[in-house]
XYZ file of C-alpha atoms in Angstrom:
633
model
C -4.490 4.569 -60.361
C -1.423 3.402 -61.795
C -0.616 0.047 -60.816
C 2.676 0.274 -60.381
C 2.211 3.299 -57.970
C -0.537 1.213 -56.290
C 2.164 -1.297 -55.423
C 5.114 1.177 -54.234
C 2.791 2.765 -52.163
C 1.617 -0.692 -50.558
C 5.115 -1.540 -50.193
C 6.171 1.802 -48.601
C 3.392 2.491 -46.232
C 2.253 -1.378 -44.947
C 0.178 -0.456 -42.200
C -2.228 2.151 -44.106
C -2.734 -0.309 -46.824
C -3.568 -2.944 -44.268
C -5.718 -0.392 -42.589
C -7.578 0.597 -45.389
C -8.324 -2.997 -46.659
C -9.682 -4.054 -42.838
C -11.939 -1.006 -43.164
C -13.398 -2.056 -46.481
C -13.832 -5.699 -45.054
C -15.821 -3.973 -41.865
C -18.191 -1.496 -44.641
C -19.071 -4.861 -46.521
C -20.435 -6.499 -42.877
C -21.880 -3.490 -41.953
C -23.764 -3.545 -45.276
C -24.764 -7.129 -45.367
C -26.027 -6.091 -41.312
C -23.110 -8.364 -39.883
C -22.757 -6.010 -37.130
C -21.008 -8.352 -34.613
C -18.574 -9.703 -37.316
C -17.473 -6.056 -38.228
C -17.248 -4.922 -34.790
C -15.395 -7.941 -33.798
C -12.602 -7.620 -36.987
C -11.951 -3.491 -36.345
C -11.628 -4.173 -32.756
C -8.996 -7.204 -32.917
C -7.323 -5.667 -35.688
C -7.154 -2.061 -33.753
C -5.877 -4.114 -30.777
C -2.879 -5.647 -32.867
C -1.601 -2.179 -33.765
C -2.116 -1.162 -30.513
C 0.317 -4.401 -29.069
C 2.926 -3.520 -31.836
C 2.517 0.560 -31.400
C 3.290 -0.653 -27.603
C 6.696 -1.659 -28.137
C 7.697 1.688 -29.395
C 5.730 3.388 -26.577
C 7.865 1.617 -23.700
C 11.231 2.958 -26.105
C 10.268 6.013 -26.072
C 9.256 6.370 -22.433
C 12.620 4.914 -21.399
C 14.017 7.413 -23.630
C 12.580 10.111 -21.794
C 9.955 10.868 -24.832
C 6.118 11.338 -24.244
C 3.046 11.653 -25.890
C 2.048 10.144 -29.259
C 2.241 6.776 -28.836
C 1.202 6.810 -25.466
C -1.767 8.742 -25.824
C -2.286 6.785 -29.163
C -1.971 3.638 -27.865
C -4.236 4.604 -24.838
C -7.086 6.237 -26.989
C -7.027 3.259 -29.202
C -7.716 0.798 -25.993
C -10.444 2.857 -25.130
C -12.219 3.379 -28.100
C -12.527 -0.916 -28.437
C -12.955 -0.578 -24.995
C -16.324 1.418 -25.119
C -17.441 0.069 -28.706
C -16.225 2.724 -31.002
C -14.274 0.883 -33.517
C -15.033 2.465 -35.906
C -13.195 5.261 -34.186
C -10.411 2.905 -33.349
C -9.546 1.924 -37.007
C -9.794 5.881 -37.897
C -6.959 6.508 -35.031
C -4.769 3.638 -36.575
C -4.957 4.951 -39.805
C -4.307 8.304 -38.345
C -1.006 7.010 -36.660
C -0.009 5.462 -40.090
C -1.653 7.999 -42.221
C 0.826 10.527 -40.057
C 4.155 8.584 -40.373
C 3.522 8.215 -43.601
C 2.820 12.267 -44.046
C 6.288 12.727 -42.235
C 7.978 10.518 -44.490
C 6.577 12.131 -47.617
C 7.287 15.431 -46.050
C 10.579 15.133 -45.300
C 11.103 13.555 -48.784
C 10.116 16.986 -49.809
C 12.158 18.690 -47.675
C 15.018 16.588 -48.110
C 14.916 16.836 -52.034
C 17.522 18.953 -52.653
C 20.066 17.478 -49.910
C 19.540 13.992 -51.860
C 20.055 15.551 -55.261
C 23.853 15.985 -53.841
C 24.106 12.417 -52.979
C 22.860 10.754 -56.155
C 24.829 13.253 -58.491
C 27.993 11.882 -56.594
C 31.090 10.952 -58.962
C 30.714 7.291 -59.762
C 33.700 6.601 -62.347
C 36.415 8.499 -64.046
C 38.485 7.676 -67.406
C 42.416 7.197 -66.880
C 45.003 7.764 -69.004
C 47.691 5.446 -68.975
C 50.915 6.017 -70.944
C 48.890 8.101 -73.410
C 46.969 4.464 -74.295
C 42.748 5.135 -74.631
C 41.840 5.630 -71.180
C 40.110 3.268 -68.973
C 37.686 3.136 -66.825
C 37.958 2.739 -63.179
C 35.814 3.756 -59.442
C 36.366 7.003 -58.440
C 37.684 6.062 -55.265
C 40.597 4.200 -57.424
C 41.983 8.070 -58.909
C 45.110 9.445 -57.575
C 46.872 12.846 -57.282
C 48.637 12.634 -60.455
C 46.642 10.441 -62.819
C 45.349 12.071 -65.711
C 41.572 11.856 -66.997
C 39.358 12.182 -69.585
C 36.053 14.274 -68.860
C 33.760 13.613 -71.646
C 30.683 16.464 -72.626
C 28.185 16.378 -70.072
C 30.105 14.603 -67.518
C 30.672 15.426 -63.753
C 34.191 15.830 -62.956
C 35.296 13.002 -60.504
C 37.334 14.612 -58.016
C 39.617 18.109 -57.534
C 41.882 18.722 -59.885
C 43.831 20.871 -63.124
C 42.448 21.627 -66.304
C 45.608 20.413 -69.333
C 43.362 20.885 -71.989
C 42.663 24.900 -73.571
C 39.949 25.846 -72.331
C 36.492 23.984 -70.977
C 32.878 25.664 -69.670
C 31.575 23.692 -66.405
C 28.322 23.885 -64.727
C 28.827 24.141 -61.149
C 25.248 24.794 -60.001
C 25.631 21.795 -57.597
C 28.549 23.775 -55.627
C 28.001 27.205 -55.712
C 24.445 27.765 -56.693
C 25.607 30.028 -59.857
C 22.987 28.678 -62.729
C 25.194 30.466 -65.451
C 28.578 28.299 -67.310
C 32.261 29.114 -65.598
C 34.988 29.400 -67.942
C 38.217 27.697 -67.196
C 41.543 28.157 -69.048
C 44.583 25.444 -68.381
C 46.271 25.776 -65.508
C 42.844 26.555 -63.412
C 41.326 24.436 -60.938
C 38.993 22.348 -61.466
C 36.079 21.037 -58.209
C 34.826 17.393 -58.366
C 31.019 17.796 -58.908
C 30.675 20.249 -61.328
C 29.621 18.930 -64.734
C 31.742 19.392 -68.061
C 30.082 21.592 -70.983
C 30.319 19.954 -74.746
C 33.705 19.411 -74.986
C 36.013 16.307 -73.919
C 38.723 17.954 -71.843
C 41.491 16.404 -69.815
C 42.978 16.989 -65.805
C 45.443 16.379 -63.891
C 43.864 14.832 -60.193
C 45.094 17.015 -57.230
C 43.313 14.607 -54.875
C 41.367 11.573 -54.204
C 37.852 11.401 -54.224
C 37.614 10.921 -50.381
C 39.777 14.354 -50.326
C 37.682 16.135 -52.866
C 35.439 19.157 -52.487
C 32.002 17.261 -53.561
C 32.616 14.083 -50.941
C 33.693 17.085 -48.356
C 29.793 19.263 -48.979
C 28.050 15.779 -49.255
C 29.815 14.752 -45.658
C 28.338 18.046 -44.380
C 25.091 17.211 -45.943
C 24.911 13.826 -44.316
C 26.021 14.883 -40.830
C 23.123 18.340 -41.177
C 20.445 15.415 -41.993
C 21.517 13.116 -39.043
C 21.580 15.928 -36.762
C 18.715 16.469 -33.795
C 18.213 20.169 -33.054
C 17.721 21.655 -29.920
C 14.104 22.767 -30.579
C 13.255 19.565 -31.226
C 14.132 18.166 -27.937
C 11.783 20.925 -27.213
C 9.542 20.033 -28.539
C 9.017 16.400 -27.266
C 9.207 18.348 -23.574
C 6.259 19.653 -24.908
C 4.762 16.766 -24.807
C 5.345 15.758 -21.319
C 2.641 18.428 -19.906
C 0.125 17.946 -22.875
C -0.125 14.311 -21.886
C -0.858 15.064 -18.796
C -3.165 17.601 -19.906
C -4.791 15.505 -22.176
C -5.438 12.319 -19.819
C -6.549 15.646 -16.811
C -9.297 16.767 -19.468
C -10.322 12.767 -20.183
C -10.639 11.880 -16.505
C -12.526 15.233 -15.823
C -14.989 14.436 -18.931
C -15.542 10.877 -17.760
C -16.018 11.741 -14.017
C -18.929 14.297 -14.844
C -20.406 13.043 -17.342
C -20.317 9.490 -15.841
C -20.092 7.813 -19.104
C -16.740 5.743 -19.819
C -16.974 6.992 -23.871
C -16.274 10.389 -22.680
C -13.019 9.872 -22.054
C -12.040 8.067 -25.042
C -13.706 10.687 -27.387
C -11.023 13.613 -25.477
C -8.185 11.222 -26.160
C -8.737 10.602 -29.870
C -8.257 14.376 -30.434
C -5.779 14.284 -28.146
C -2.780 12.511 -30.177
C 0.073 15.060 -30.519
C 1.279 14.176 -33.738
C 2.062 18.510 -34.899
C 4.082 18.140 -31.490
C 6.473 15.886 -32.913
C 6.256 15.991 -36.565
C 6.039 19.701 -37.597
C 9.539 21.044 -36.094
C 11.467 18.027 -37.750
C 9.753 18.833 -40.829
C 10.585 22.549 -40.838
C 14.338 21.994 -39.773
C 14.829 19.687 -43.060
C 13.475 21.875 -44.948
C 15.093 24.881 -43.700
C 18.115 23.543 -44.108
C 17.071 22.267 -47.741
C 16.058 26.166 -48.319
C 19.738 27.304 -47.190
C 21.528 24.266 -49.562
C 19.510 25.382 -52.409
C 21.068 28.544 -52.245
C 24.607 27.646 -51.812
C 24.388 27.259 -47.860
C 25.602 24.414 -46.087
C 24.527 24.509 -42.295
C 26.164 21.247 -40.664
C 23.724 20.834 -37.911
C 20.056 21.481 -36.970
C 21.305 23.420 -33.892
C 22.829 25.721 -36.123
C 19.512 27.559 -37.635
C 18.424 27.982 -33.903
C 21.616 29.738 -32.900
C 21.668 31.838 -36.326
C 18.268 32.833 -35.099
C 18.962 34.148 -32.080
C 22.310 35.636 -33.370
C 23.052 39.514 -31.850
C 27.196 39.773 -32.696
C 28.589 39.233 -35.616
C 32.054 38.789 -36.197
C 34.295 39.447 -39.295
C 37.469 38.585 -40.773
C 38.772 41.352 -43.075
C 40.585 39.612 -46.106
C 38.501 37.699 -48.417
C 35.792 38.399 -46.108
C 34.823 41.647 -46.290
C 37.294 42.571 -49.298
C 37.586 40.135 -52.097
C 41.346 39.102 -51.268
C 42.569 39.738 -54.240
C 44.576 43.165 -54.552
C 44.420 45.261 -57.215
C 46.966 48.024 -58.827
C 46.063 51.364 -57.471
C 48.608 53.410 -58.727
C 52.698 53.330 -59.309
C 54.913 55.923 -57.583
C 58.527 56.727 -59.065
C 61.209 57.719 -56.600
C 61.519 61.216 -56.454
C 64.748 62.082 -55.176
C 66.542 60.611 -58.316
C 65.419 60.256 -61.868
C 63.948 56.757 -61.816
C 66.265 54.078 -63.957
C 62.515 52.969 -65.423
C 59.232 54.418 -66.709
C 55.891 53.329 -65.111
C 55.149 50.828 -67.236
C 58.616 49.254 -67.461
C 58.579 49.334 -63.768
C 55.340 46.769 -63.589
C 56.656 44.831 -66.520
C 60.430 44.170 -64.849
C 57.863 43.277 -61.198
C 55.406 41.121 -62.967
C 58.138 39.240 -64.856
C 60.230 38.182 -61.322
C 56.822 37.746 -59.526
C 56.471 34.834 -62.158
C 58.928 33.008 -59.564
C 56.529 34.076 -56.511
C 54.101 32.204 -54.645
C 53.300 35.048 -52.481
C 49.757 35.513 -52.496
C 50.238 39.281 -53.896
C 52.126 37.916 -57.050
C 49.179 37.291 -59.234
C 47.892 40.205 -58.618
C 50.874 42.070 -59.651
C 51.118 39.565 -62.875
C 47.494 40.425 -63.616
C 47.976 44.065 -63.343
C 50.918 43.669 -66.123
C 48.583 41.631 -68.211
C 45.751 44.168 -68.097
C 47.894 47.002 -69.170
C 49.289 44.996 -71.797
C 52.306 43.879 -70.676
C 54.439 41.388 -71.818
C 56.242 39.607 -68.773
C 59.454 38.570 -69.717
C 61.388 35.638 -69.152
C 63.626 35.320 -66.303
C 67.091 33.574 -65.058
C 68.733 33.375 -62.003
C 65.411 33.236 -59.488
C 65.487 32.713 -56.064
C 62.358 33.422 -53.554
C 63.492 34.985 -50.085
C 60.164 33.714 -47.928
C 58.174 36.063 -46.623
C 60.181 38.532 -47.596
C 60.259 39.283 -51.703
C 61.706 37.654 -55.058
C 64.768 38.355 -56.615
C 65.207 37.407 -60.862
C 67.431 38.632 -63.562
C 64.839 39.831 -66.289
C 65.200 41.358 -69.562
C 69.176 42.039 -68.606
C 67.783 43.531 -65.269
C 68.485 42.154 -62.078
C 64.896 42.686 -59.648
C 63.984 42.938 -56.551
C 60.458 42.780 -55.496
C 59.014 42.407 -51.938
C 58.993 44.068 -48.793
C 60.224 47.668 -47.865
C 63.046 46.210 -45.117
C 63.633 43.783 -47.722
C 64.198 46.070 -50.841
C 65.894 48.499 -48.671
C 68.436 46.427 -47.733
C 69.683 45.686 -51.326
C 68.850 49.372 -53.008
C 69.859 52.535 -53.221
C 67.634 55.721 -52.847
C 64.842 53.953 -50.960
C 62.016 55.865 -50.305
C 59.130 54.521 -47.811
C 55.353 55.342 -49.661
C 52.788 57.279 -47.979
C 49.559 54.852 -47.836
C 45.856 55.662 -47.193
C 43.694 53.875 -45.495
C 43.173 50.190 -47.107
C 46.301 49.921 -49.204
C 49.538 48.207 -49.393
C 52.831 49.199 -51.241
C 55.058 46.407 -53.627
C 58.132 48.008 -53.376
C 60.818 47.467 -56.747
C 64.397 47.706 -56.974
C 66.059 47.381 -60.819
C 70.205 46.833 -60.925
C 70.572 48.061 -57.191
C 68.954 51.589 -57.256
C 65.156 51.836 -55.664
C 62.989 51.865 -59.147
C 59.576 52.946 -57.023
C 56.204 51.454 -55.515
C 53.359 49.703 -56.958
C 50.364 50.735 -54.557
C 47.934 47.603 -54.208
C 44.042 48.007 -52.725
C 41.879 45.554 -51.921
C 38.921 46.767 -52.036
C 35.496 46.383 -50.040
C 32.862 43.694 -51.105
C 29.967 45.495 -53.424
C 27.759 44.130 -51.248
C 29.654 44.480 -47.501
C 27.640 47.579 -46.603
C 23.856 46.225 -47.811
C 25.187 43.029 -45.876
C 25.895 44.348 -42.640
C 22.490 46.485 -42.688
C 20.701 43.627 -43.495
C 22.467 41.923 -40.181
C 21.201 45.271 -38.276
C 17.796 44.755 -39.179
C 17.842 40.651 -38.379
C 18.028 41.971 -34.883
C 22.271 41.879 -34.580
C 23.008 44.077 -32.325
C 26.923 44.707 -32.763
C 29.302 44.516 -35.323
C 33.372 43.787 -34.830
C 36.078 43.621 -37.349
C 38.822 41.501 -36.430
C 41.924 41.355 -38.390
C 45.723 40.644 -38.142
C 46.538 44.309 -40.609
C 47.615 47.345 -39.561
C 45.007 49.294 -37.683
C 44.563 52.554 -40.041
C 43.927 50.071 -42.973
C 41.005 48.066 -41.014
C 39.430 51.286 -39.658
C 39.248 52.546 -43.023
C 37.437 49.085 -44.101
C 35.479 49.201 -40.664
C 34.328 52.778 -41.795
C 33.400 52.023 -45.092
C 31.473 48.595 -44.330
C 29.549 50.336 -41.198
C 30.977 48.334 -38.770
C 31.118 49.362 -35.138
C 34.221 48.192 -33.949
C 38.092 47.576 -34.431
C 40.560 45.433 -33.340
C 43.449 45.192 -35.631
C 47.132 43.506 -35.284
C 45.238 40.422 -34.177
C 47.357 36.978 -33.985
C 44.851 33.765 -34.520
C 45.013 33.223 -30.263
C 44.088 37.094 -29.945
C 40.998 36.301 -32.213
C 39.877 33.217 -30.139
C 40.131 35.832 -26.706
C 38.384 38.353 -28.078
C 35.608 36.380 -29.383
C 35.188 34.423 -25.550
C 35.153 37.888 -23.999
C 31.463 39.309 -26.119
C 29.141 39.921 -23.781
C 26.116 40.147 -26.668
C 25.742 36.464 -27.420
C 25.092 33.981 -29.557
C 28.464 35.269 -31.680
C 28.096 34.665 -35.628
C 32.033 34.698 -37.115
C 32.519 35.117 -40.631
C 35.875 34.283 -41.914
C 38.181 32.596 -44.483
C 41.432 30.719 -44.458
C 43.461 28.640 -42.105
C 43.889 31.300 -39.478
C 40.516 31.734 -38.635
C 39.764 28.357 -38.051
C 40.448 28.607 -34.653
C 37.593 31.261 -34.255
C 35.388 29.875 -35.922
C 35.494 27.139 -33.988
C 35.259 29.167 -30.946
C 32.209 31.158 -32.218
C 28.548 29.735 -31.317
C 28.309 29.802 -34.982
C 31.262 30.033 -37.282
C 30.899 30.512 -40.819
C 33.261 30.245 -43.602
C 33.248 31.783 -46.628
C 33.708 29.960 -49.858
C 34.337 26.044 -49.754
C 36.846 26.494 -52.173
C 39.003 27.604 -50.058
C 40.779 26.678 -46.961
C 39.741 23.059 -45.734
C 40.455 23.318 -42.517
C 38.189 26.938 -42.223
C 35.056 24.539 -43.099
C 35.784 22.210 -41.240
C 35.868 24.411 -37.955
C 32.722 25.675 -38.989
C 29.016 25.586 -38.959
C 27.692 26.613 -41.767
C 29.961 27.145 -45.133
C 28.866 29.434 -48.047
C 29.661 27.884 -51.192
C 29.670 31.110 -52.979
C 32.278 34.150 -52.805
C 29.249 36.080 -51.693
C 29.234 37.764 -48.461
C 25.385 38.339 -48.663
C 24.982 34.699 -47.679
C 25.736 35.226 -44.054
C 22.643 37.582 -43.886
C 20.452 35.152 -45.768
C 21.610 32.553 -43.572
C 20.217 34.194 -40.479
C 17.419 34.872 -42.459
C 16.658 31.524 -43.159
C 17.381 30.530 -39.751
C 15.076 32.621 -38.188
C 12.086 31.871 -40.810
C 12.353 28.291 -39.845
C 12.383 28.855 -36.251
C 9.061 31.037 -36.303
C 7.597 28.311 -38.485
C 8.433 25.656 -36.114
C 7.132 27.076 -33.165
C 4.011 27.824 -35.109
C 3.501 24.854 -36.340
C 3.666 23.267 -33.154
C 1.321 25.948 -31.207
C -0.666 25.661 -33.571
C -1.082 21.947 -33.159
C -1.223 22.220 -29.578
C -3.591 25.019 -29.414
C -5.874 23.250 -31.789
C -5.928 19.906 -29.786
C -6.512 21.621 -26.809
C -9.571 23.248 -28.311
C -11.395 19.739 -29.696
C -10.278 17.792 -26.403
C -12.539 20.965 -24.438
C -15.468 20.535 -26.882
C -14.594 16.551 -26.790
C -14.959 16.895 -22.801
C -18.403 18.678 -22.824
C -19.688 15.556 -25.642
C -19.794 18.469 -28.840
C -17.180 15.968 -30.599
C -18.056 12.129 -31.293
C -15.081 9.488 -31.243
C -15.179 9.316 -34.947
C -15.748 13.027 -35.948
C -12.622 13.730 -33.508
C -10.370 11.342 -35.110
C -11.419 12.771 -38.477
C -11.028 16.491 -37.387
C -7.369 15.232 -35.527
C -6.213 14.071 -38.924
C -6.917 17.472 -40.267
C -4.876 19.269 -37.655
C -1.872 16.940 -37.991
C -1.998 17.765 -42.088
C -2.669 21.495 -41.217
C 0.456 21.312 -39.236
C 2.843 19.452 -41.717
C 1.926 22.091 -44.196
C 2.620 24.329 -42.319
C 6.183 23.360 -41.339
C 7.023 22.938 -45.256
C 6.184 26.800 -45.984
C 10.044 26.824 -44.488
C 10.812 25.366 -48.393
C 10.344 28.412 -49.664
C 11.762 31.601 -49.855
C 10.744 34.552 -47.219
C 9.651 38.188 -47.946
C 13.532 39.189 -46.597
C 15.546 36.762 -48.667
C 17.626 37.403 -51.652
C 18.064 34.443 -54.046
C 20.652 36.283 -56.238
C 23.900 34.290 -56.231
C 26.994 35.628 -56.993
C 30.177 34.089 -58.902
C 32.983 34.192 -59.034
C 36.977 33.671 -58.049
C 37.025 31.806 -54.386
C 39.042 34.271 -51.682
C 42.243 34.248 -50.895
C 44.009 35.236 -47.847
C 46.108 38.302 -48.155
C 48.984 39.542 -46.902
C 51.147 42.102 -46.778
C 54.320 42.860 -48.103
């Protein structure tokens, strides 16, 4: 063995290095027939660990925990007690042998989670009065300060790309394994690592503020949290001590011999009990971060197990939140002052001066017809309400019907279907027409919700704050059940309180739904890109613009609570079956605490299948643009 694993595994597990070495010491007095020596060196060594195991017995009884070290320090006691100590080292280097199992296990478990932590941003190069930049602690960067990323960097906090163009890996955020392109002006996420060319940013915030510290403080509070079925399972323990210690008094009292009831109790240490759920909540959670799934708390995958509503959020939930040009309708009661096409150029061109959310999509439409948007004087932003800009030698008006009616002539009010939205245009005080805006259902809303159905969710609700025909037409097309539109964010929070199928899953995005989803037994926010204070009110946060995660993360949830719970029956129900054989003298002390061993192993296994993917999930991630909210004009 390598020697320098020999010594970090010395160093890491103490106690089954000490225990192996004191049972070499006892095979070399057996051998030279030094009986009493060897007998006398297991037993006061056995009776050390069985002082020191002590002190966390009495913690854990105060704490209102039972079983292993109870029964392990009780078993141990015997087993000197009656002469087996050979038995008595095995059970010491079971206890040991199993903590150290755990730790390795949830090492394994853990793997990904830590991969976040040690890829987080160290240093960053400044730019100072266009000198060579320095270097200086993440922590130390500003909103403001310009940096240098060099090729193969990670970017050190949020911020703008200044330079042309740059290709970043952001596997570590989203989970999408193929290069994003970014072109200046885009945002940029802390985390994500630069491609082979040095660009320079702009910092929008501090490191603190940025999105990698933000999905490592999620990691860190998921891996610090207890779940629920974990508490359940150490009340599992409380009847199969008593069990266990029922079954060694009843083997002792019948068979009238004292090493009966020591050989029940060494197969009766509940180490699956306590070790297999923890085990399969890591790594459940491990499974969900690997695929762009950050679930904040262990409690989490139980409730997403037992989900049966499911809530949504219309904009940038179940559409993409990012309308696009349907169509353009000309006034018809006049000859229209502009052709189609001039139309979306003279709109595009004044939306330049728009931070309404519909804007870019109006600018993009331009762009992908060809369009060149021209420049503009005399700009001034009515809020919530339109733009007006003096473009090309045209004064514009874009915005809302009321809005353009008020300063047009020859207004005419568009018919809409179901699911769209009208940008109405005035050019030089006459109504110049409509651009007619859709946004679209997700590609994969309707294979989403089916999945939901077949996860055992019982009903579906779209909530949304649009007009009602426009989210029954969405509701229709996505398969959900029911409607309720016009919704303010306290109407959302009501309506949510008042399910009657519970737990409620709600699935949203943006600062208006943070109320929800904090009101929700599990709230889930799509895309960590976007609103802050969404994830924050949340349980679990998709990293992805990929509505298919909320399926897979019931999925997941409910794979790890069906390995859990078999892990730990399976632990039980196996103990249960040596301490009956143990009671009727079929098991020997030292053959139990050999076969014990196995079941604990069996059961650690077992709780790391939740690693790995199930039959149900779907690994495929999907990029793209983080959603929006929407609104209406």
């Amino acid at each position: 063995m390598n020697p320098t694993l020999l010594r970090t595994a010395i160093v890491r597990f103490p106690v089954v290095a000490a225990t192996v070495g004191v049972g070499a010491v006892v095979s070399v007095l057996l051998a030279a027939g030094e009986d009493p020596a060897a007998r006398w060196t297991a037993s006061a060594y056995a009776v050390l660990i069985a002082v020191i195991q002590s002190g966390s017995m009495f913690k854990a009884l105060i704490g209102g925990r039972w079983g292993i070290d109870l029964l392990a320090v009780t078993a141990i006691g015997a087993t000197v007690a009656v002469g087996e100590y050979v038995a008595a080292l095995i059970i010491v280097l079971m206890l040991a042998g199993g903590e150290a199992l755990e730790d390795i296990a949830q090492g394994r478990a853990t793997r990904e989670l830590r991969s976040l932590l040690e890829r987080t941003p160290q240093t960053a190069h400044r730019e100072v009065n266009g000198g060579p930049p320095e270097d200086i602690p993440a922590e130390a960067v500003r909103p403001g300060d310009v940096l240098l990323i060099k090729p193969s960097e990670v970017v050190p906090v949020d911020g703008v790309l200044l330079t042309g163009t740059g290709s970043f890996d952001e596997s570590m955020l989203t989970g999408e394994s193929l290069p994003v392109e970014h072109a200046a002006g885009d945002m940029l996420l802390s985390g994500s690592v630069n491609g082979d060319n040095a660009v320079k940013m702009t910092a929008t915030a501090t490191a603190k503020d940025s999105q990698y510290s933000q999905i490592v403080a999620l990691v860190q509070e998921a891996a610090a949290s207890r779940p629920p079925v974990v508490r359940l399972a150490d009340r599992y323990a409380v009847p199969f001590t008593f069990l266990a210690f029922a079954l060694a008094g009843a083997g002792w009292y019948f068979s009238q011999d004292p090493a009966r009831f020591a050989q029940v109790l060494v197969v009766a240490t509940p180490c699956p009990l306590l070790i297999a759920a923890p085990v399969a909540f890591l790594a459940g959670t491990s499974r969900a971060a690997r695929s762009g799934i950050i679930i904040k708390n262990g409690g989490t995958l139980e409730q997403l197990a037992r989900v049966r509503t499911a809530v949504f959020d219309k904009t940038g939930t179940l559409t993409h939140g990012r309308p696009t040009l349907h169509g353009i309708r000309l006034p018809k009661a006049a000859g229209p002052p502009v052709s189609e096409d001039r139309l979306l150029q003279l709109a595009a061109s004044a939306e330049q001066y728009s931070s309404h959310v519909l804007a870019s999509s109006v600018i993009a439409a331009a762009r992908q017809r060809g369009l060149e948007l021209l420049p503009g004087s005399d700009a001034n932003e009515h809020a919530t309400q339109g733009v007006t800009a003096t473009c090309g030698n045209h004064r514009v008006v874009v915005g809302k019907p009321g809005f353009v009616r008020s300063v047009t002539t020859g207004f005419e009010e568009a018919g809409l279907a179901g699911g769209q939205l009208a940008v109405y245009v005035g050019v030089d005080g006459h109504f110049g027409g409509a651009l007619i805006m859709s946004d679209p259902l997700r590609g994969n809303a309707v294979d989403t919700l089916a999945g939901l159905r077949r996860l055992g969710v019982r009903e579906t609700l779209l909530l949304t704050g649009d007009a009602l025909p426009t989210a029954e037409q969405i509701a229709l097309q996505a398969g959900i059940s029911q409607v309720q539109a016009g919704c303010l964010p306290g109407d959302k929070v009501s309506i949510v309180a008042g399910l009657q199928k519970r737990p409620v899953m709600m699935v949203g995005d943006g600062v208006n739904d943070a109320p929800v989803l904090a009101a929700a037994e599990i709230g889930i926010a799509m895309g960590a890109r976007g609103s802050t204070a969404a994830s924050e009110s949340a349980d679990v946060v998709i990293m992805l613009d990929d509505l298919s995660k909320a399926a897979l993360a019931v999925d997941i949830g409910q794979r790890t609570i069906r390995i859990a719970l078999a892990s730990i029956w399976t632990g039980i129900l196996l103990s249960i079956g040596l301490m009956i054989a143990a009671v009727f003298g079929y098991i020997p002390a030292v053959a139990g605490a050999l076969l014990q061993e196995v079941v604990d192993l069996a059961a650690i296994l077992n709780a790391l299948r939740a690693l790995r993917s199930g039959r149900r999930e779907t690994t495929t991630a999907v990029g793209g643009t983080p959603a929006r909210v929407g609104a209406v004009r």
